[in-house]
CSV table of C-alpha atoms in Angstrom, one decimal:
chain,number,residue,atom,x,y,z
T,1100,UNK,CA,284.8,56.3,334.3
T,1101,UNK,CA,286.0,55.8,330.7
T,1102,UNK,CA,288.0,52.7,331.4
T,1103,UNK,CA,285.2,50.5,332.7
T,1104,UNK,CA,283.7,48.1,330.3
T,1105,UNK,CA,280.1,47.2,329.9
T,1106,UNK,CA,280.1,44.0,328.0
T,1107,UNK,CA,277.4,41.6,327.0
T,1108,UNK,CA,277.1,38.4,328.9
T,1109,UNK,CA,276.3,35.0,327.4
T,1110,UNK,CA,276.2,31.4,328.3
T,1111,UNK,CA,277.8,28.7,326.1
T,1112,UNK,CA,277.0,25.0,326.6
T,1113,UNK,CA,279.3,22.2,326.0
T,1114,UNK,CA,276.8,19.3,325.7
T,1115,UNK,CA,278.9,16.1,325.8
T,1116,UNK,CA,277.2,13.0,324.4
T,1117,UNK,CA,278.3,9.4,324.3
T,1118,UNK,CA,277.1,7.4,321.4
T,1119,UNK,CA,278.4,4.0,322.7
T,1120,UNK,CA,281.8,4.5,321.1
T,1121,UNK,CA,282.9,8.1,321.1
T,1122,UNK,CA,282.5,11.2,323.1
T,1123,UNK,CA,280.8,13.9,321.1
T,1124,UNK,CA,279.9,17.6,321.5
T,1125,UNK,CA,276.8,19.2,320.1
T,1126,UNK,CA,277.7,22.0,317.7
T,1127,UNK,CA,275.5,24.3,315.6
T,1128,UNK,CA,276.1,26.2,312.4
T,1129,UNK,CA,277.0,29.8,312.8
T,1130,UNK,CA,274.1,31.1,310.7
T,1131,UNK,CA,272.3,34.4,310.5
T,1132,UNK,CA,268.8,35.4,311.6
T,1133,UNK,CA,267.4,34.2,308.3
T,1134,UNK,CA,269.2,30.9,308.6
T,1135,UNK,CA,271.8,31.9,306.1
T,1136,UNK,CA,275.2,30.4,306.6
T,1137,UNK,CA,277.7,33.1,307.5
T,1138,UNK,CA,281.1,31.4,307.4
T,1139,UNK,CA,280.6,27.6,307.2
T,1140,UNK,CA,281.8,27.6,310.8
T,1141,UNK,CA,280.3,25.7,313.7
T,1142,UNK,CA,279.9,27.1,317.2
T,1143,UNK,CA,278.6,25.9,320.6
T,1144,UNK,CA,275.0,26.2,321.5
T,1145,UNK,CA,274.7,29.5,323.4
T,1146,UNK,CA,272.9,32.8,323.9
T,1147,UNK,CA,273.2,36.2,325.3
T,1148,UNK,CA,271.4,36.4,328.7
T,1149,UNK,CA,268.0,38.0,328.9
T,1150,UNK,CA,266.9,40.7,331.3
T,1151,UNK,CA,264.9,38.6,333.6
T,1152,UNK,CA,267.0,35.4,333.9
T,1153,UNK,CA,270.0,34.4,335.9
T,1154,UNK,CA,272.9,32.5,334.5
T,1155,UNK,CA,271.6,29.0,335.3
T,1156,UNK,CA,268.3,29.9,333.7
T,1157,UNK,CA,269.9,31.1,330.5
T,1158,UNK,CA,271.9,27.8,330.3
T,1159,UNK,CA,268.7,25.8,330.8
T,1160,UNK,CA,266.9,27.9,328.1
T,1161,UNK,CA,269.8,27.1,325.7
T,1162,UNK,CA,269.7,23.4,326.6
T,1163,UNK,CA,265.9,23.3,326.0
T,1164,UNK,CA,266.1,25.2,322.7
T,1165,UNK,CA,268.7,22.9,321.2
T,1166,UNK,CA,267.8,19.5,322.8
T,1167,UNK,CA,264.3,19.8,324.0
T,1168,UNK,CA,265.5,18.6,327.4
T,1169,UNK,CA,264.7,20.4,330.6
T,1170,UNK,CA,265.8,20.1,334.2
T,1171,UNK,CA,269.1,18.5,333.3
T,1172,UNK,CA,271.8,19.4,335.8
T,1173,UNK,CA,274.5,21.4,334.2
T,1174,UNK,CA,277.9,22.2,335.7
T,1175,UNK,CA,279.0,25.9,335.4
T,1176,UNK,CA,282.7,25.3,334.9
T,1177,UNK,CA,284.4,28.6,333.9
T,1178,UNK,CA,283.9,32.2,332.7
T,1179,UNK,CA,285.7,33.4,329.6
T,1180,UNK,CA,286.1,37.1,329.2
T,1181,UNK,CA,289.2,38.4,327.5
T,1182,UNK,CA,289.0,41.4,325.1
T,1183,UNK,CA,290.4,39.1,322.4
T,1184,UNK,CA,287.3,36.8,322.3
T,1185,UNK,CA,285.8,38.8,319.4
T,1186,UNK,CA,289.1,39.3,317.5
T,1187,UNK,CA,287.7,37.5,314.4
T,1188,UNK,CA,285.7,40.1,312.4
T,1189,UNK,CA,283.4,37.4,311.0
T,1190,UNK,CA,282.3,36.6,314.6
T,1191,UNK,CA,281.4,40.2,315.2
T,1192,UNK,CA,279.5,40.5,311.9
T,1193,UNK,CA,277.6,37.3,312.8
T,1194,UNK,CA,276.6,38.7,316.3
T,1195,UNK,CA,275.2,41.9,314.9
T,1196,UNK,CA,273.1,40.0,312.3
T,1197,UNK,CA,272.0,37.2,314.6
T,1198,UNK,CA,270.8,39.5,317.4
T,1199,UNK,CA,269.6,42.2,315.0
T,1200,UNK,CA,271.6,44.9,316.7
T,1201,UNK,CA,272.2,48.4,315.5
T,1202,UNK,CA,275.7,48.6,316.9
T,1203,UNK,CA,278.9,46.6,317.1
T,1204,UNK,CA,279.5,44.5,320.2
T,1205,UNK,CA,283.0,45.1,321.6
T,1206,UNK,CA,283.1,42.5,324.2
T,1207,UNK,CA,281.2,39.4,325.5
T,1208,UNK,CA,281.9,37.6,328.7
T,1209,UNK,CA,280.6,34.1,328.4
T,1210,UNK,CA,279.9,31.6,331.2
T,1211,UNK,CA,280.6,28.0,330.2
T,1212,UNK,CA,278.2,25.2,331.2
T,1213,UNK,CA,278.6,21.5,330.5
T,1214,UNK,CA,276.6,18.3,331.0
T,1215,UNK,CA,276.8,14.6,330.1
T,1216,UNK,CA,274.2,13.1,327.9
T,1217,UNK,CA,273.5,9.7,326.4
T,1218,UNK,CA,273.0,10.0,322.6
T,1219,UNK,CA,269.9,7.9,322.1
T,1220,UNK,CA,267.4,7.9,319.3
T,1221,UNK,CA,265.8,11.1,320.5
T,1222,UNK,CA,269.2,12.9,320.8
T,1223,UNK,CA,270.1,11.7,317.2
T,1224,UNK,CA,266.9,13.5,316.0
T,1225,UNK,CA,268.4,16.8,316.9
T,1226,UNK,CA,270.5,16.8,313.8
T,1227,UNK,CA,268.2,18.9,311.7
T,1228,UNK,CA,266.1,21.7,313.1
T,1229,UNK,CA,268.8,24.1,314.3
T,1230,UNK,CA,271.5,22.7,312.1
T,1231,UNK,CA,272.8,21.1,315.2
T,1232,UNK,CA,275.2,18.2,314.9
T,1233,UNK,CA,276.9,15.7,317.2
T,1234,UNK,CA,280.6,15.7,316.3
T,1235,UNK,CA,283.2,13.4,317.9
T,1236,UNK,CA,285.5,15.5,320.2
T,1237,UNK,CA,288.5,14.1,318.4
T,1238,UNK,CA,287.3,15.4,315.0
T,1239,UNK,CA,286.0,18.8,315.9
T,1240,UNK,CA,286.9,21.5,313.4
T,1241,UNK,CA,288.0,25.0,314.6
T,1242,UNK,CA,284.9,26.5,316.2
T,1243,UNK,CA,283.8,30.2,316.2
T,1244,UNK,CA,285.0,32.6,318.8
T,1245,UNK,CA,287.1,30.9,321.5
T,1246,UNK,CA,284.7,27.9,321.5
T,1247,UNK,CA,287.5,25.4,320.8
T,1248,UNK,CA,289.2,26.5,324.0
T,1249,UNK,CA,285.9,26.4,325.9
T,1250,UNK,CA,285.4,22.7,324.9
T,1251,UNK,CA,288.9,21.9,326.2
T,1252,UNK,CA,288.2,23.5,329.5
T,1253,UNK,CA,284.9,21.7,329.8
T,1254,UNK,CA,286.7,18.4,329.2
T,1255,UNK,CA,289.2,19.2,331.9
T,1256,UNK,CA,286.4,20.1,334.4
T,1257,UNK,CA,284.4,16.9,333.6
T,1258,UNK,CA,287.6,14.8,333.8
T,1259,UNK,CA,288.5,16.2,337.3
T,1260,UNK,CA,284.9,15.7,338.6
T,1261,UNK,CA,284.5,12.2,337.2
T,1262,UNK,CA,288.0,11.1,338.4
T,1263,UNK,CA,286.8,12.0,341.9
T,1264,UNK,CA,283.4,10.2,341.4
T,1265,UNK,CA,283.0,7.7,338.6
T,1266,UNK,CA,279.3,7.5,339.1
T,1267,UNK,CA,278.9,10.8,337.4
T,1268,UNK,CA,279.5,8.9,334.1
T,1269,UNK,CA,276.2,7.0,334.6
T,1270,UNK,CA,274.4,9.7,332.6
T,1271,UNK,CA,276.4,8.7,329.5
T,1272,UNK,CA,275.4,5.1,329.3
T,1273,UNK,CA,272.1,3.3,328.5
T,1274,UNK,CA,270.1,1.8,331.4
T,1275,UNK,CA,271.6,-1.6,330.7
T,1276,UNK,CA,275.2,-1.7,329.4
T,1277,UNK,CA,278.0,-4.2,329.0
T,1278,UNK,CA,281.3,-4.2,330.8
T,1279,UNK,CA,283.0,-3.2,327.6
T,1280,UNK,CA,280.8,-0.1,327.3
T,1281,UNK,CA,281.5,1.0,330.8
T,1282,UNK,CA,285.2,0.5,330.3
T,1283,UNK,CA,285.1,2.4,327.0
T,1284,UNK,CA,283.3,5.4,328.6
T,1285,UNK,CA,285.7,5.5,331.5
T,1286,UNK,CA,288.7,5.4,329.1
T,1287,UNK,CA,287.3,8.0,326.8
T,1288,UNK,CA,286.2,10.5,329.4
T,1289,UNK,CA,288.9,10.0,332.0
T,1290,UNK,CA,291.6,9.8,329.3
T,1291,UNK,CA,293.0,6.6,330.8
T,1292,UNK,CA,293.7,3.0,329.6
T,1293,UNK,CA,292.1,0.2,331.6
T,1294,UNK,CA,293.4,-3.3,331.5
T,1295,UNK,CA,290.8,-5.5,329.7
T,1296,UNK,CA,291.6,-8.6,331.7
T,1297,UNK,CA,291.4,-7.0,335.1
T,1298,UNK,CA,288.3,-5.0,334.3
T,1299,UNK,CA,285.8,-7.6,335.6
T,1300,UNK,CA,287.6,-7.6,338.9
T,1301,UNK,CA,287.4,-3.8,339.0
T,1302,UNK,CA,283.8,-4.0,338.2
T,1303,UNK,CA,283.1,-6.4,341.1
T,1304,UNK,CA,284.6,-3.7,343.4
T,1305,UNK,CA,282.1,-1.1,342.3
T,1306,UNK,CA,279.2,-1.3,344.7
T,1307,UNK,CA,277.1,0.9,342.4
T,1308,UNK,CA,277.3,-1.6,339.4
T,1309,UNK,CA,274.9,-4.5,339.5
T,1310,UNK,CA,275.0,-7.5,337.2
T,1311,UNK,CA,271.8,-8.5,335.5
T,1312,UNK,CA,270.7,-12.0,334.4
T,1313,UNK,CA,270.1,-10.7,330.9
T,1314,UNK,CA,272.7,-11.0,328.2
T,1315,UNK,CA,273.2,-9.4,324.8
T,1316,UNK,CA,271.0,-10.7,322.1
T,1317,UNK,CA,271.7,-11.4,318.4
T,1318,UNK,CA,275.4,-10.6,318.5
T,1319,UNK,CA,277.9,-12.7,316.5
T,1320,UNK,CA,280.5,-12.8,319.3
T,1321,UNK,CA,280.0,-14.3,322.7
T,1322,UNK,CA,277.0,-12.6,324.3
T,1323,UNK,CA,278.1,-10.2,327.1
T,1324,UNK,CA,276.3,-9.8,330.3
T,1325,UNK,CA,274.3,-6.6,331.0
T,1326,UNK,CA,274.9,-4.5,334.0
T,1327,UNK,CA,272.9,-1.6,335.5
T,1328,UNK,CA,273.7,1.2,337.8
T,1329,UNK,CA,272.4,1.1,341.4
T,1330,UNK,CA,271.5,4.7,342.2
T,1331,UNK,CA,273.2,5.5,345.5
T,1332,UNK,CA,271.8,9.0,345.4
T,1333,UNK,CA,270.9,11.3,342.6
T,1334,UNK,CA,274.2,12.5,341.4
T,1335,UNK,CA,274.9,14.4,338.3
T,1336,UNK,CA,277.7,16.5,336.9
Z,1264,UNK,CA,266.4,43.1,320.9
Z,1265,UNK,CA,264.9,44.7,324.0
Z,1266,UNK,CA,265.1,41.7,326.2
Z,1267,UNK,CA,268.9,41.3,326.0
Z,1268,UNK,CA,270.8,42.6,328.9
Z,1269,UNK,CA,274.1,44.4,328.8
Z,1270,UNK,CA,275.4,44.2,332.4
Z,1271,UNK,CA,278.6,45.3,334.0
Z,1272,UNK,CA,281.1,42.6,334.8
Z,1273,UNK,CA,283.2,42.5,337.9
Z,1274,UNK,CA,285.5,40.2,339.8
Z,1275,UNK,CA,285.2,39.5,343.5
Z,1276,UNK,CA,288.0,37.9,345.4
Z,1277,UNK,CA,287.6,35.6,348.4
Z,1278,UNK,CA,291.1,35.8,349.9
Z,1279,UNK,CA,291.3,33.1,352.5
Z,1280,UNK,CA,293.9,33.5,355.1
Z,1281,UNK,CA,295.0,31.2,357.9
Z,1282,UNK,CA,296.4,32.9,361.1
Z,1283,UNK,CA,297.6,29.7,362.8
Z,1284,UNK,CA,294.2,29.1,364.4
Z,1285,UNK,CA,291.3,30.2,362.3
Z,1286,UNK,CA,290.4,30.6,358.6
Z,1287,UNK,CA,289.8,34.2,357.8
Z,1288,UNK,CA,288.5,36.2,354.8
Z,1289,UNK,CA,289.8,39.6,353.8
Z,1290,UNK,CA,286.8,42.1,353.8
Z,1291,UNK,CA,286.8,45.8,353.1
Z,1292,UNK,CA,284.5,48.6,354.2
Z,1293,UNK,CA,281.8,49.5,351.6
Z,1294,UNK,CA,282.8,53.2,351.5
Z,1295,UNK,CA,282.3,55.9,348.9
Z,1296,UNK,CA,284.9,57.5,346.7
Z,1297,UNK,CA,285.8,60.0,349.3
Z,1298,UNK,CA,286.3,57.3,351.9
Z,1299,UNK,CA,282.9,57.9,353.6
Z,1300,UNK,CA,281.3,54.9,355.1
Z,1301,UNK,CA,278.0,54.2,353.4
Z,1302,UNK,CA,276.3,51.6,355.4
Z,1303,UNK,CA,278.7,50.3,358.0
Z,1304,UNK,CA,278.8,47.2,355.8
Z,1305,UNK,CA,281.7,45.1,354.6
Z,1306,UNK,CA,282.2,43.6,351.2
Z,1307,UNK,CA,284.7,41.4,349.4
Z,1308,UNK,CA,287.6,43.1,347.6
Z,1309,UNK,CA,286.5,43.4,344.0
Z,1310,UNK,CA,286.3,45.7,341.0
Z,1311,UNK,CA,284.5,46.1,337.7
Z,1312,UNK,CA,286.7,45.0,334.9
Z,1313,UNK,CA,288.5,47.4,332.7
Z,1314,UNK,CA,288.5,47.8,329.0
Z,1315,UNK,CA,291.9,46.3,328.3
Z,1316,UNK,CA,292.0,43.4,330.8
Z,1317,UNK,CA,290.8,39.9,330.9
Z,1318,UNK,CA,289.1,38.3,333.9
Z,1319,UNK,CA,292.3,36.8,335.4
Z,1320,UNK,CA,294.1,40.2,335.0
Z,1321,UNK,CA,291.2,42.0,336.8
Z,1322,UNK,CA,291.5,39.5,339.7
Z,1323,UNK,CA,295.3,40.0,339.9
Z,1324,UNK,CA,294.8,43.8,339.9
Z,1325,UNK,CA,292.4,43.5,342.8
Z,1326,UNK,CA,294.7,41.2,344.7
Z,1327,UNK,CA,297.6,43.6,344.2
Z,1328,UNK,CA,295.5,46.6,345.2
Z,1329,UNK,CA,294.4,45.0,348.5
Z,1330,UNK,CA,297.4,42.9,349.5
Z,1331,UNK,CA,300.4,44.2,347.5
Z,1332,UNK,CA,300.9,40.6,346.3
Z,1333,UNK,CA,301.4,39.7,342.7
Z,1334,UNK,CA,301.5,36.5,340.7
Z,1335,UNK,CA,299.7,34.5,343.3
Z,1336,UNK,CA,297.7,31.7,341.6
Z,1337,UNK,CA,293.9,32.3,342.0
Z,1338,UNK,CA,291.2,29.9,341.4
Z,1339,UNK,CA,288.2,31.1,339.3
Z,1340,UNK,CA,285.5,29.2,341.0
Z,1341,UNK,CA,282.1,30.5,339.9
Z,1342,UNK,CA,280.2,33.3,338.1
Z,1343,UNK,CA,277.2,35.0,339.9
Z,1344,UNK,CA,274.8,36.8,337.7
Z,1345,UNK,CA,271.2,36.8,338.8
Z,1346,UNK,CA,269.0,40.0,338.4
Z,1347,UNK,CA,268.5,40.0,342.2
Z,1348,UNK,CA,272.2,40.7,343.0
Z,1349,UNK,CA,271.5,44.4,343.3
Z,1350,UNK,CA,268.2,44.2,345.1
Z,1351,UNK,CA,269.5,46.1,348.0
Z,1352,UNK,CA,269.1,49.8,347.1
Z,1353,UNK,CA,272.1,50.7,349.3
Z,1354,UNK,CA,274.3,48.6,347.2
Z,1355,UNK,CA,273.1,50.4,344.1
Z,1356,UNK,CA,273.7,53.8,345.6
Z,1357,UNK,CA,277.2,52.8,346.6
Z,1358,UNK,CA,278.0,51.6,343.1
Z,1359,UNK,CA,277.0,54.9,341.5
Z,1360,UNK,CA,279.0,56.9,344.1
Z,1361,UNK,CA,282.1,54.6,344.1
Z,1362,UNK,CA,282.5,54.4,340.4
Z,1363,UNK,CA,281.3,58.0,339.9
Z,1364,UNK,CA,278.7,57.0,337.3
Z,1365,UNK,CA,276.0,59.3,336.0
Z,1366,UNK,CA,273.5,56.4,335.8
Z,1367,UNK,CA,272.1,53.6,337.8
Z,1368,UNK,CA,273.5,50.1,337.3
Z,1369,UNK,CA,270.8,47.5,336.8
Z,1370,UNK,CA,272.9,44.4,336.7
Z,1371,UNK,CA,276.4,43.2,337.5
Z,1372,UNK,CA,277.6,39.7,336.7
Z,1373,UNK,CA,280.6,38.9,338.9
Z,1374,UNK,CA,283.2,36.3,338.6
Z,1375,UNK,CA,284.5,34.8,341.8
Z,1376,UNK,CA,288.2,34.1,342.5
Z,1377,UNK,CA,289.7,32.6,345.5
Z,1378,UNK,CA,293.2,31.9,346.9
Z,1379,UNK,CA,294.8,30.6,350.1
Z,1380,UNK,CA,297.2,32.9,352.0
Z,1381,UNK,CA,299.2,32.7,355.1
Z,1382,UNK,CA,298.5,35.6,357.4
Z,1383,UNK,CA,302.0,36.7,358.4
Z,1384,UNK,CA,303.2,40.0,359.7
Z,1385,UNK,CA,303.0,41.6,356.2
Z,1386,UNK,CA,299.4,40.4,355.7
Z,1387,UNK,CA,298.5,41.7,359.2
Z,1388,UNK,CA,299.7,45.2,358.0
Z,1389,UNK,CA,296.9,45.3,355.5
Z,1390,UNK,CA,294.5,46.2,358.2
Z,1391,UNK,CA,294.6,49.9,357.6
Z,1392,UNK,CA,294.9,51.5,354.2
Z,1393,UNK,CA,291.8,50.4,352.4
Z,1394,UNK,CA,289.9,49.6,355.6
Z,1395,UNK,CA,290.6,46.0,354.9
Z,1396,UNK,CA,290.3,43.5,357.7
Z,1397,UNK,CA,290.9,39.8,358.2
Z,1398,UNK,CA,287.7,38.4,359.8
Z,1399,UNK,CA,287.3,34.8,360.9
Z,1400,UNK,CA,285.0,33.0,358.5
Z,1401,UNK,CA,282.9,31.8,361.5
Z,1402,UNK,CA,282.3,35.4,362.6
Z,1403,UNK,CA,281.6,37.1,359.3
Z,1404,UNK,CA,278.7,39.6,359.4
Z,1405,UNK,CA,276.3,39.9,356.5
Z,1406,UNK,CA,278.3,41.2,353.6
Z,1407,UNK,CA,277.1,43.6,350.8
Z,1408,UNK,CA,275.5,42.3,347.6
Z,1409,UNK,CA,275.5,38.5,347.5
Z,1410,UNK,CA,279.0,38.4,348.9
Z,1411,UNK,CA,278.1,36.1,351.8
Z,1412,UNK,CA,276.9,33.5,349.3
Z,1413,UNK,CA,280.1,34.0,347.3
Z,1414,UNK,CA,282.2,33.2,350.4
Z,1415,UNK,CA,280.2,30.0,350.9
Z,1416,UNK,CA,280.7,28.9,347.3
Z,1417,UNK,CA,284.5,29.7,347.5
Z,1418,UNK,CA,284.8,27.5,350.6
Z,1419,UNK,CA,283.0,24.7,348.9
Z,1420,UNK,CA,285.3,24.9,345.9
Z,1421,UNK,CA,288.4,25.1,348.1
Z,1422,UNK,CA,287.2,22.1,350.2
Z,1423,UNK,CA,286.6,20.0,347.0
Z,1424,UNK,CA,290.0,20.8,345.6
Z,1425,UNK,CA,291.9,20.3,348.8
Z,1426,UNK,CA,290.1,17.1,349.6
Z,1427,UNK,CA,291.5,15.8,346.3
Z,1428,UNK,CA,295.0,17.2,347.0
Z,1429,UNK,CA,295.9,18.1,350.6
Z,1430,UNK,CA,299.2,19.6,349.4
Z,1431,UNK,CA,297.2,22.7,348.2
Z,1432,UNK,CA,296.9,23.6,351.9
Z,1433,UNK,CA,300.7,24.2,352.0
Z,1434,UNK,CA,300.1,27.9,351.1
Z,1435,UNK,CA,298.3,28.4,354.4
Z,1436,UNK,CA,301.1,27.4,356.7
Z,1437,UNK,CA,304.4,28.9,357.6
Z,1438,UNK,CA,307.6,27.4,356.2
Z,1439,UNK,CA,308.1,25.3,359.3
Z,1440,UNK,CA,305.1,24.2,361.3
Z,1441,UNK,CA,304.1,21.7,364.0
Z,1442,UNK,CA,301.9,18.6,363.5
Z,1443,UNK,CA,299.2,20.4,365.5
Z,1444,UNK,CA,299.2,23.3,363.1
Z,1445,UNK,CA,298.9,21.0,360.1
Z,1446,UNK,CA,296.1,19.1,361.8
Z,1447,UNK,CA,294.3,22.3,362.6
Z,1448,UNK,CA,294.5,23.7,359.1
Z,1449,UNK,CA,293.2,20.4,357.7
Z,1450,UNK,CA,290.3,20.3,360.1
Z,1451,UNK,CA,289.4,23.9,359.5
Z,1452,UNK,CA,289.5,23.9,355.7
Z,1453,UNK,CA,288.3,20.4,355.0
Z,1454,UNK,CA,285.6,20.6,357.7
Z,1455,UNK,CA,286.7,17.3,359.2
Z,1456,UNK,CA,287.8,16.1,362.7
Z,1457,UNK,CA,291.1,14.2,362.8
Z,1458,UNK,CA,292.1,11.9,365.6
Z,1459,UNK,CA,294.9,13.6,367.6
Z,1460,UNK,CA,296.4,10.3,368.6
Z,1461,UNK,CA,296.6,8.8,365.1
Z,1462,UNK,CA,297.7,12.0,363.5
Z,1463,UNK,CA,301.5,11.3,363.8
Z,1464,UNK,CA,300.9,8.0,362.0
Z,1465,UNK,CA,299.0,9.8,359.3
Z,1466,UNK,CA,301.8,12.3,359.0
Z,1467,UNK,CA,304.3,9.6,358.5
Z,1468,UNK,CA,302.3,8.5,355.5
Z,1469,UNK,CA,302.5,11.9,353.8
Z,1470,UNK,CA,305.6,11.7,351.6
Z,1471,UNK,CA,305.4,15.5,351.1
Z,1472,UNK,CA,305.9,16.3,354.8
Z,1473,UNK,CA,309.4,16.1,356.2
Z,1474,UNK,CA,310.4,16.2,359.9
Z,1475,UNK,CA,313.0,18.7,360.9
Z,1476,UNK,CA,315.6,18.4,363.7
Z,1477,UNK,CA,314.4,21.8,365.1
Z,1478,UNK,CA,311.8,22.0,367.8
Z,1479,UNK,CA,309.6,24.8,369.2
Z,1480,UNK,CA,311.4,27.3,371.3
Z,1481,UNK,CA,310.3,29.1,374.4
Z,1482,UNK,CA,307.0,27.4,374.9
Z,1483,UNK,CA,305.7,26.4,378.3
Z,1484,UNK,CA,304.4,23.0,377.0
Z,1485,UNK,CA,306.5,20.2,375.7
Z,1486,UNK,CA,308.3,21.6,372.7
Z,1487,UNK,CA,306.8,20.2,369.5
Z,1488,UNK,CA,308.9,19.1,366.5
Z,1489,UNK,CA,308.8,21.3,363.4
Z,1490,UNK,CA,308.0,19.9,359.9
Z,1491,UNK,CA,308.4,21.4,356.5
Z,1492,UNK,CA,306.8,20.6,353.1
Z,1493,UNK,CA,308.8,19.0,350.4
Z,1494,UNK,CA,307.7,20.6,347.2
Z,1495,UNK,CA,306.8,17.8,344.8
Z,1496,UNK,CA,305.9,20.3,342.2
Z,1497,UNK,CA,304.6,23.8,342.3
Z,1498,UNK,CA,301.0,23.3,343.1
Z,1499,UNK,CA,298.6,26.0,344.1
Z,1500,UNK,CA,294.8,26.3,344.4
């Protein structure tokens, strides 16, 4: 039947990282096989799927390739598959070069995955090898393909999940954190404003947040107490 | 690159219908092009995607084909794409016959959609044309492909959404309904048990449920009051 379509299938990963102040996404240069920059444009880390892997495995392969991390829970949040995903000719040219194909690709259906990461020293080091870069969500340039829309949908999905269960945000914070850091991460991810004065009261109502004896060290404002999360059970996005 | 895979992409629809007592799914016979029954097995309504349509459009086409309904909101809940989806040779044989292909299909990635429907007289009439049938979720036989797992995932997604917002269950009930009917639909879909005695108190706390003057007619138990939903805004799954 002529009218059926036999597209390629890819995964694209919206890796969201919190650096203590802002929510970032990991983006990579859209460069050719030989590392040559095609269009000065960034894209999400992603890949066409391989013959022997399922969708989750493809997402884990991409995560590993770009961050070195493995066995991090990822949320499959949406599939994107309109015929207009490849409407930009530069994206098509890039695909053929990058995957070393001898034909044009008409259509790619991509499956979006997302996860929440803490940008620590190790995650900072990523900025190099694959021309990967953490960019604040609020400052993202237009991304290749429909990747800007994919980031938006990932944020919606994460917001919905974390509104239901705040403990999912644990993965974004360091092991010990201040009340201000927790408030900030909640405000940034949930898109809400929390009252500074009442936040300590709110904190006291969170059975999964435990105050530590330890306080900040070497700060030139009043040292804030550290808190840690009590793992109720192993929950991730 | 040899190792890349170029699968077909389909949509499969988990149409969940409430008949006043039980939650049902619409299933169709896995029959050939000529209507011949291949394996006496049922499957979900679904289709490979066409050249000119996006994923949502393909899901709407399937909905229309099997129910006659159009413009019903559907939730895209998950993509399924493992290489083992076609491990049953009978499913592969069916695909080639049904789509009149001259080659074997190695892999199909399918995108799952779901929606909540009220099984009224019109929906009952479906049981005919396409050998479609409403079957209680609790009595579903093994379905073709991985469709049994797809139904399970749809139920999980619907449960998560409706737990967050009970008003999504409105679509399952008739325009006027009794307290017992609402309790039943909540119990069945959310997988919870609600206290019968306290349910009227609970009902009074639901600003979106309005009591009517009208009561049941011609029943041989004490006639129950009817209620209707007050549309806060147009929300669907």
